[in-house]
Coordinates of C-alpha atoms in Angstrom, one line a residue:
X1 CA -50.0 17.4 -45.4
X2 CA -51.6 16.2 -48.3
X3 CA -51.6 17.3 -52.3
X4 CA -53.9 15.9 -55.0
X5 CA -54.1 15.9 -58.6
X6 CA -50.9 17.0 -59.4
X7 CA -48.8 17.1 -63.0
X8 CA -44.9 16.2 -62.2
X9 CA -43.9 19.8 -62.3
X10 CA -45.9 20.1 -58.9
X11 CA -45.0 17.2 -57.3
X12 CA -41.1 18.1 -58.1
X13 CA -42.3 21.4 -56.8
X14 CA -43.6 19.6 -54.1
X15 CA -41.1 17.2 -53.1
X16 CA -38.0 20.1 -53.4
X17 CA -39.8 22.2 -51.0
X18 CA -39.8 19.3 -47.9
X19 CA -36.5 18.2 -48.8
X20 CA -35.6 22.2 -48.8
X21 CA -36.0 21.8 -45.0
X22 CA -33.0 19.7 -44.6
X23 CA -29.5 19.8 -46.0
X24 CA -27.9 19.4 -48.8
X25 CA -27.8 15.8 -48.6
X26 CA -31.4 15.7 -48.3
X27 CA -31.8 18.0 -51.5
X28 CA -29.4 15.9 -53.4
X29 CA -31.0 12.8 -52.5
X30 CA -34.2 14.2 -53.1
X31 CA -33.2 14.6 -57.0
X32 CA -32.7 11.3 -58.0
X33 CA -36.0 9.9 -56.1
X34 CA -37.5 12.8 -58.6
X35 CA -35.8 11.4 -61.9
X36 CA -36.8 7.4 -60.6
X37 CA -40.1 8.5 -60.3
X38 CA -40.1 10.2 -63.5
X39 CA -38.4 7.2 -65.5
X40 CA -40.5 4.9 -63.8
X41 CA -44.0 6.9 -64.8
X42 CA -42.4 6.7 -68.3
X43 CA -42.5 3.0 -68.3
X44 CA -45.6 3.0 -66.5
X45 CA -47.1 5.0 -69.4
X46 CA -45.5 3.0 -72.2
X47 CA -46.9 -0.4 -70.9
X48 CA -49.3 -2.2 -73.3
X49 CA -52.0 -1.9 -71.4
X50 CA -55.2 -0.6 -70.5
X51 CA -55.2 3.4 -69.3
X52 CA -57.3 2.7 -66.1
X53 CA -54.4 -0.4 -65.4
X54 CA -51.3 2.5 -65.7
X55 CA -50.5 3.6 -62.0
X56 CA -47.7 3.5 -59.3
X57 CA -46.9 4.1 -55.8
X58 CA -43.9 4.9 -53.9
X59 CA -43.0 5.4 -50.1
X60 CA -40.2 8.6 -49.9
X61 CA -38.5 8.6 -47.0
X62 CA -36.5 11.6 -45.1
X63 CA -33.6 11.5 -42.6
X64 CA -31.2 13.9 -41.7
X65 CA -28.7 12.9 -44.2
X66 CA -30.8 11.4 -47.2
X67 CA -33.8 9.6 -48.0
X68 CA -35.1 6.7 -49.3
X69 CA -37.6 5.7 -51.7
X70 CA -39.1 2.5 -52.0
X71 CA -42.0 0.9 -54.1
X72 CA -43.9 -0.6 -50.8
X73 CA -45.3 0.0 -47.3
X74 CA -42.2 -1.6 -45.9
X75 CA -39.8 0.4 -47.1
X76 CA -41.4 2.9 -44.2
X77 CA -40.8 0.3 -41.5
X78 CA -37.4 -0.5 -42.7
X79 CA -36.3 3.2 -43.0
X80 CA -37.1 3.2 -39.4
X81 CA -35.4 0.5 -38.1
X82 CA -32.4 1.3 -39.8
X83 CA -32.0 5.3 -38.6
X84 CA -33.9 5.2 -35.7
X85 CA -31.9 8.9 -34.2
X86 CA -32.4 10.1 -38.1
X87 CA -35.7 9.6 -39.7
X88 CA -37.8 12.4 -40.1
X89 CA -40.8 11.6 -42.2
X90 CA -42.2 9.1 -44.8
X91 CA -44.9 10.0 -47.8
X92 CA -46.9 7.7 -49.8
X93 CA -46.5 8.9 -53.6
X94 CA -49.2 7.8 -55.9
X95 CA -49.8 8.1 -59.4
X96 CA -53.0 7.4 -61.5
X97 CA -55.0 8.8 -64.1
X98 CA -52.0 10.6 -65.0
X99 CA -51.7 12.8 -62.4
X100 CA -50.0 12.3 -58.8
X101 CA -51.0 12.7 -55.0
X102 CA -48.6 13.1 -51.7
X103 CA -49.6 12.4 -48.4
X104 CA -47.2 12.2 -45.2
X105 CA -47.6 9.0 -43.7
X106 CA -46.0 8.7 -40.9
X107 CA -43.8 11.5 -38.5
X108 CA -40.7 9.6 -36.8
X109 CA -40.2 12.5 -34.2
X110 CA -36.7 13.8 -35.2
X111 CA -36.4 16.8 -36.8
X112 CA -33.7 17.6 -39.6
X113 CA -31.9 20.1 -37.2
X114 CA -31.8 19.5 -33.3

């Protein structure tokens, strides 16, 4: 799975629909990554410095129960490590140019309902 050139509105869209598949811990979870993401691309955007320079990335991962987001790679090895029987799936979130891209990363091999 993988989404280019996205506003916020669609990556919202976006993220709500995979964290749709799990429960309402997931969901709720899943909300304030969205509003770190979005307060974050507001700083990003208010930095005094060059356009091209203004980008981010994030790693969102999904258990069972929750998720996780983190600003590097190892945030997706740690996620693992720590809910081995729980983790579902980790993205990469990127943002340049003022528009965002998701791509799923890694699969863990549990699903949110067994």
């Amino acid at each position: 799975m993988e989404k280019k050139e996205m506003k916020l509105s669609a990556l919202i869209e976006t993220m709500r629909g995979i964290a749709s598949e799990g429960n309402r811990f997931v969901v709720g979870d899943s909300f304030h990554d969205v509003v770190r993401i979005s307060r974050e691309v507001e700083e990003i955007e208010d930095a005094d410095i060059e356009d091209e320079y203004k980008e981010g990335e994030w790693f969102w991962c999904l258990r069972k129960n929750g998720t996780a987001l983190g600003s590097f790679k190892s945030t997706v090895d740690a996620f693992e490590a720590e809910y081995p029987n729980e983790a579902v799936a980790a993205y990469k979130i990127q943002y340049k140019n003022r528009r965002f891209s998701i791509v799923r990363v890694k699969e863990f091999g549990n699903e949110f309902f067994d």
